């Protein structure tokens, strides 16, 4: 299966994975379906690059990018989607099924990078991790056993992305899209890194104004981060918002 321009813009991000074999299995699934950009955030085992479960995908695993924080791992992505079993937790994001979620991801991949997040085997994505997401996606599973093995979850999600991309309407446009993929893509949406700078500056402004305590609670920070992402800012507006907020912070701190 050739690697398309759209496939090349997907980043699979594994957060705090405990078992290196699961990282290897995820890399194998990526190789199976034509995806090659793996990012790992704070893995429990430093030797994950030698995982024997990455059958046929050792090169992909060895080239995986490692990050100390989730904010760094998805900074260049214009859409961040978290996966969740959505069992006994109150979600603060729109939750979409696998088919709908894959369709929306494919649509965004036509023009920008997308980060698809998977949490640790034991706890999944934390509330802090989820605050970086635009929305969440769930694989339909049996209610009595809703959680999946990490490698299997990655495989199912990537298969759905590929399955939908091979529909009749997509095939008719494949030649046109392959040519467009070779050209620089104009990206109208703000990248996650831009949104995080806006979030940090907005928090600074809220603290300087007295609206919030100098050291806000983690839940408050997460709430502000989700609020910024719901604005769906284009890149040009993101730069403008950041400039305005920085000016406000400077004025408040200078006392003028």
mmCIF file of C-alpha atoms in Angstrom, residues 20-248:
data_model
loop_
_atom_site.group_PDB
_atom_site.id
_atom_site.type_symbol
_atom_site.label_atom_id
_atom_site.label_comp_id
_atom_site.label_asym_id
_atom_site.label_seq_id
_atom_site.Cartn_x
_atom_site.Cartn_y
_atom_site.Cartn_z
ATOM 1 C CA UNK A 20 7.274 -1.442 25.121
ATOM 2 C CA UNK A 21 5.666 -4.396 23.327
ATOM 3 C CA UNK A 22 2.537 -2.299 22.871
ATOM 4 C CA UNK A 23 4.594 0.466 21.279
ATOM 5 C CA UNK A 24 6.034 -2.127 18.922
ATOM 6 C CA UNK A 25 2.550 -3.437 18.108
ATOM 7 C CA UNK A 26 1.375 0.102 17.372
ATOM 8 C CA UNK A 27 4.347 0.617 15.038
ATOM 9 C CA UNK A 28 3.522 -2.638 13.255
ATOM 10 C CA UNK A 29 -0.103 -1.542 12.762
ATOM 11 C CA UNK A 30 1.077 1.796 11.374
ATOM 12 C CA UNK A 31 3.338 0.021 8.900
ATOM 13 C CA UNK A 32 0.476 -2.307 7.900
ATOM 14 C CA UNK A 33 -1.759 0.593 6.889
ATOM 15 C CA UNK A 34 0.795 3.008 5.437
ATOM 16 C CA UNK A 35 1.378 5.472 8.276
ATOM 17 C CA UNK A 36 4.920 6.261 9.390
ATOM 18 C CA UNK A 37 5.041 9.097 11.919
ATOM 19 C CA UNK A 38 5.047 7.752 15.483
ATOM 20 C CA UNK A 39 5.495 10.048 18.471
ATOM 21 C CA UNK A 40 5.992 8.784 22.021
ATOM 22 C CA UNK A 41 5.481 10.894 25.157
ATOM 23 C CA UNK A 42 7.157 9.784 28.399
ATOM 24 C CA UNK A 43 7.268 6.024 27.767
ATOM 25 C CA UNK A 44 7.841 3.923 30.889
ATOM 26 C CA UNK A 45 10.569 1.860 29.235
ATOM 27 C CA UNK A 46 13.540 3.590 27.612
ATOM 28 C CA UNK A 47 14.310 0.517 25.472
ATOM 29 C CA UNK A 48 11.032 0.573 23.552
ATOM 30 C CA UNK A 49 12.857 0.959 20.222
ATOM 31 C CA UNK A 50 14.010 -2.663 20.482
ATOM 32 C CA UNK A 51 10.496 -4.105 20.964
ATOM 33 C CA UNK A 52 10.258 -7.470 19.213
ATOM 34 C CA UNK A 53 6.550 -6.946 18.548
ATOM 35 C CA UNK A 54 7.352 -4.431 15.794
ATOM 36 C CA UNK A 55 7.535 -7.182 13.177
ATOM 37 C CA UNK A 56 8.402 -5.612 9.832
ATOM 38 C CA UNK A 57 8.336 -2.119 11.357
ATOM 39 C CA UNK A 58 11.687 -1.885 13.144
ATOM 40 C CA UNK A 59 12.778 1.093 11.034
ATOM 41 C CA UNK A 60 9.551 2.956 11.842
ATOM 42 C CA UNK A 61 9.996 2.215 15.532
ATOM 43 C CA UNK A 62 13.613 3.348 15.591
ATOM 44 C CA UNK A 63 12.708 6.620 13.877
ATOM 45 C CA UNK A 64 9.895 7.384 16.359
ATOM 46 C CA UNK A 65 10.132 10.851 17.921
ATOM 47 C CA UNK A 66 10.254 11.003 21.730
ATOM 48 C CA UNK A 67 8.905 13.967 23.707
ATOM 49 C CA UNK A 68 8.896 15.003 27.350
ATOM 50 C CA UNK A 69 5.454 16.616 27.137
ATOM 51 C CA UNK A 70 2.286 16.224 25.141
ATOM 52 C CA UNK A 71 2.285 19.941 24.297
ATOM 53 C CA UNK A 72 5.552 19.480 22.395
ATOM 54 C CA UNK A 73 4.427 16.284 20.689
ATOM 55 C CA UNK A 74 1.433 17.824 18.924
ATOM 56 C CA UNK A 75 2.553 21.467 18.617
ATOM 57 C CA UNK A 76 2.639 21.368 14.795
ATOM 58 C CA UNK A 77 -0.778 19.728 14.385
ATOM 59 C CA UNK A 78 -3.959 21.624 13.498
ATOM 60 C CA UNK A 79 -6.295 18.954 14.888
ATOM 61 C CA UNK A 80 -5.744 16.873 18.035
ATOM 62 C CA UNK A 81 -8.057 13.894 18.581
ATOM 63 C CA UNK A 82 -8.007 11.798 21.739
ATOM 64 C CA UNK A 83 -9.205 8.205 21.973
ATOM 65 C CA UNK A 84 -11.161 6.985 24.979
ATOM 66 C CA UNK A 85 -13.257 4.043 26.139
ATOM 67 C CA UNK A 86 -15.572 6.640 27.747
ATOM 68 C CA UNK A 87 -16.532 4.356 30.598
ATOM 69 C CA UNK A 88 -17.102 6.001 33.977
ATOM 70 C CA UNK A 89 -15.870 9.536 33.450
ATOM 71 C CA UNK A 90 -17.472 12.862 32.731
ATOM 72 C CA UNK A 91 -16.185 14.087 29.380
ATOM 73 C CA UNK A 92 -15.824 17.788 28.560
ATOM 74 C CA UNK A 93 -15.402 17.253 24.800
ATOM 75 C CA UNK A 94 -17.598 16.145 21.908
ATOM 76 C CA UNK A 95 -17.409 12.343 21.626
ATOM 77 C CA UNK A 96 -17.620 10.828 18.157
ATOM 78 C CA UNK A 97 -17.887 7.256 16.969
ATOM 79 C CA UNK A 98 -15.137 5.608 14.965
ATOM 80 C CA UNK A 99 -16.711 6.018 11.521
ATOM 81 C CA UNK A 100 -17.643 9.681 11.964
ATOM 82 C CA UNK A 101 -14.347 10.485 13.645
ATOM 83 C CA UNK A 102 -12.313 8.868 10.879
ATOM 84 C CA UNK A 103 -14.245 10.830 8.259
ATOM 85 C CA UNK A 104 -13.506 14.133 10.010
ATOM 86 C CA UNK A 105 -9.839 13.220 10.437
ATOM 87 C CA UNK A 106 -9.512 12.386 6.739
ATOM 88 C CA UNK A 107 -11.069 15.727 5.856
ATOM 89 C CA UNK A 108 -8.531 17.619 7.984
ATOM 90 C CA UNK A 109 -5.616 15.544 6.684
ATOM 91 C CA UNK A 110 -6.276 16.983 3.232
ATOM 92 C CA UNK A 111 -4.801 20.301 4.394
ATOM 93 C CA UNK A 112 -2.942 19.865 7.687
ATOM 94 C CA UNK A 113 -1.393 17.583 10.261
ATOM 95 C CA UNK A 114 -3.520 15.641 12.717
ATOM 96 C CA UNK A 115 -2.414 14.113 16.023
ATOM 97 C CA UNK A 116 -4.260 10.951 17.065
ATOM 98 C CA UNK A 117 -3.666 10.332 20.783
ATOM 99 C CA UNK A 118 -3.670 7.043 22.681
ATOM 100 C CA UNK A 119 -3.221 6.915 26.459
ATOM 101 C CA UNK A 120 -1.523 4.435 28.778
ATOM 102 C CA UNK A 121 -2.755 0.867 29.040
ATOM 103 C CA UNK A 122 -3.795 1.268 32.665
ATOM 104 C CA UNK A 123 -5.544 4.637 32.779
ATOM 105 C CA UNK A 124 -5.875 5.898 29.213
ATOM 106 C CA UNK A 125 -5.566 9.627 28.622
ATOM 107 C CA UNK A 126 -5.718 11.791 31.753
ATOM 108 C CA UNK A 127 -7.956 14.850 32.072
ATOM 109 C CA UNK A 128 -4.834 16.958 31.540
ATOM 110 C CA UNK A 129 -4.063 15.062 28.327
ATOM 111 C CA UNK A 130 -7.649 15.442 27.128
ATOM 112 C CA UNK A 131 -7.541 19.220 27.634
ATOM 113 C CA UNK A 132 -5.225 19.416 24.593
ATOM 114 C CA UNK A 133 -7.778 17.705 22.349
ATOM 115 C CA UNK A 134 -10.336 19.300 20.048
ATOM 116 C CA UNK A 135 -12.641 16.286 20.368
ATOM 117 C CA UNK A 136 -12.603 12.591 21.282
ATOM 118 C CA UNK A 137 -13.183 9.334 19.408
ATOM 119 C CA UNK A 138 -14.409 5.975 20.672
ATOM 120 C CA UNK A 139 -14.130 2.520 19.156
ATOM 121 C CA UNK A 140 -17.479 0.695 19.582
ATOM 122 C CA UNK A 141 -16.887 -2.238 21.935
ATOM 123 C CA UNK A 142 -18.983 -4.481 24.164
ATOM 124 C CA UNK A 143 -20.161 -2.685 27.313
ATOM 125 C CA UNK A 144 -18.909 -5.450 29.600
ATOM 126 C CA UNK A 145 -15.380 -5.182 28.197
ATOM 127 C CA UNK A 146 -14.983 -1.738 26.657
ATOM 128 C CA UNK A 147 -11.204 -1.227 26.875
ATOM 129 C CA UNK A 148 -8.924 -2.540 24.137
ATOM 130 C CA UNK A 149 -5.302 -3.545 23.934
ATOM 131 C CA UNK A 150 -3.293 -0.493 22.860
ATOM 132 C CA UNK A 151 -1.856 -2.062 19.717
ATOM 133 C CA UNK A 152 -5.300 -3.320 18.682
ATOM 134 C CA UNK A 153 -6.874 0.104 19.251
ATOM 135 C CA UNK A 154 -4.269 1.743 17.029
ATOM 136 C CA UNK A 155 -4.841 -0.890 14.334
ATOM 137 C CA UNK A 156 -8.638 -0.490 14.381
ATOM 138 C CA UNK A 157 -8.479 3.311 14.154
ATOM 139 C CA UNK A 158 -5.960 3.269 11.303
ATOM 140 C CA UNK A 159 -7.914 0.608 9.433
ATOM 141 C CA UNK A 160 -11.027 2.789 9.567
ATOM 142 C CA UNK A 161 -9.048 5.736 8.190
ATOM 143 C CA UNK A 162 -7.799 3.616 5.292
ATOM 144 C CA UNK A 163 -11.149 1.897 4.670
ATOM 145 C CA UNK A 164 -12.994 5.186 4.275
ATOM 146 C CA UNK A 165 -10.256 6.648 2.087
ATOM 147 C CA UNK A 166 -10.686 3.798 -0.398
ATOM 148 C CA UNK A 167 -14.371 4.458 -1.061
ATOM 149 C CA UNK A 168 -15.544 5.020 -4.619
ATOM 150 C CA UNK A 169 -15.658 8.798 -4.370
ATOM 151 C CA UNK A 170 -12.138 8.902 -2.987
ATOM 152 C CA UNK A 171 -10.780 6.771 -5.807
ATOM 153 C CA UNK A 172 -12.185 9.172 -8.384
ATOM 154 C CA UNK A 173 -10.251 12.007 -6.777
ATOM 155 C CA UNK A 174 -7.072 10.063 -6.008
ATOM 156 C CA UNK A 175 -5.079 11.313 -9.001
ATOM 157 C CA UNK A 176 -5.971 14.925 -8.325
ATOM 158 C CA UNK A 177 -5.172 14.593 -4.604
ATOM 159 C CA UNK A 178 -1.844 12.850 -5.218
ATOM 160 C CA UNK A 179 -0.762 15.770 -7.386
ATOM 161 C CA UNK A 180 -1.966 18.287 -4.812
ATOM 162 C CA UNK A 181 -0.119 16.412 -2.046
ATOM 163 C CA UNK A 182 3.180 17.169 -3.763
ATOM 164 C CA UNK A 183 2.479 20.888 -3.533
ATOM 165 C CA UNK A 184 2.822 22.982 -0.327
ATOM 166 C CA UNK A 185 -0.476 22.857 1.544
ATOM 167 C CA UNK A 186 -2.121 26.028 2.717
ATOM 168 C CA UNK A 187 -3.194 25.478 6.285
ATOM 169 C CA UNK A 188 -5.905 27.798 7.550
ATOM 170 C CA UNK A 189 -6.263 26.357 11.054
ATOM 171 C CA UNK A 190 -4.125 27.383 14.000
ATOM 172 C CA UNK A 191 -1.604 24.759 15.068
ATOM 173 C CA UNK A 192 -1.727 23.311 18.566
ATOM 174 C CA UNK A 193 1.495 25.115 19.439
ATOM 175 C CA UNK A 194 -0.115 28.460 18.589
ATOM 176 C CA UNK A 195 -3.172 27.598 20.677
ATOM 177 C CA UNK A 196 -1.010 26.632 23.626
ATOM 178 C CA UNK A 197 0.845 29.975 23.481
ATOM 179 C CA UNK A 198 -2.521 31.747 23.464
ATOM 180 C CA UNK A 199 -3.652 29.615 26.413
ATOM 181 C CA UNK A 200 -0.526 30.429 28.433
ATOM 182 C CA UNK A 201 -0.786 34.161 27.681
ATOM 183 C CA UNK A 202 -4.509 34.232 28.452
ATOM 184 C CA UNK A 203 -3.851 32.545 31.800
ATOM 185 C CA UNK A 204 -1.146 35.111 32.493
ATOM 186 C CA UNK A 205 -3.575 37.938 31.664
ATOM 187 C CA UNK A 206 -6.319 36.475 33.865
ATOM 188 C CA UNK A 207 -3.893 36.211 36.789
ATOM 189 C CA UNK A 208 -2.474 39.716 36.256
ATOM 190 C CA UNK A 209 -5.985 41.185 36.154
ATOM 191 C CA UNK A 210 -6.991 39.505 39.401
ATOM 192 C CA UNK A 211 -9.646 37.373 37.725
ATOM 193 C CA UNK A 212 -7.755 34.239 38.730
ATOM 194 C CA UNK A 213 -5.346 33.318 41.494
ATOM 195 C CA UNK A 214 -1.617 33.637 40.657
ATOM 196 C CA UNK A 215 -1.367 29.850 40.653
ATOM 197 C CA UNK A 216 -4.665 28.532 39.226
ATOM 198 C CA UNK A 217 -5.768 24.970 39.893
ATOM 199 C CA UNK A 218 -5.014 22.372 37.251
ATOM 200 C CA UNK A 219 -8.732 21.993 36.538
ATOM 201 C CA UNK A 220 -9.006 25.735 35.847
ATOM 202 C CA UNK A 221 -6.054 25.636 33.471
ATOM 203 C CA UNK A 222 -7.612 22.685 31.637
ATOM 204 C CA UNK A 223 -10.925 24.540 31.375
ATOM 205 C CA UNK A 224 -9.237 27.580 29.798
ATOM 206 C CA UNK A 225 -7.295 25.330 27.405
ATOM 207 C CA UNK A 226 -10.514 23.657 26.241
ATOM 208 C CA UNK A 227 -12.142 27.073 25.827
ATOM 209 C CA UNK A 228 -9.363 28.281 23.525
ATOM 210 C CA UNK A 229 -9.654 25.178 21.353
ATOM 211 C CA UNK A 230 -13.405 25.603 20.985
ATOM 212 C CA UNK A 231 -12.772 28.952 19.274
ATOM 213 C CA UNK A 232 -11.467 27.103 16.166
ATOM 214 C CA UNK A 233 -9.130 29.978 15.348
ATOM 215 C CA UNK A 234 -7.502 30.218 11.917
ATOM 216 C CA UNK A 235 -3.725 30.695 11.960
ATOM 217 C CA UNK A 236 -3.864 34.372 11.006
ATOM 218 C CA UNK A 237 -6.332 35.190 13.787
ATOM 219 C CA UNK A 238 -4.273 33.190 16.294
ATOM 220 C CA UNK A 239 -1.285 35.474 15.757
ATOM 221 C CA UNK A 240 -3.537 38.515 16.221
ATOM 222 C CA UNK A 241 -5.070 37.177 19.435
ATOM 223 C CA UNK A 242 -1.632 36.376 20.822
ATOM 224 C CA UNK A 243 -0.379 39.889 20.058
ATOM 225 C CA UNK A 244 -3.387 41.503 21.728
ATOM 226 C CA UNK A 245 -3.110 39.338 24.834
ATOM 227 C CA UNK A 246 0.612 40.012 25.175
ATOM 228 C CA UNK A 247 -0.052 43.756 24.977
ATOM 229 C CA UNK A 248 -2.713 43.455 27.696
#
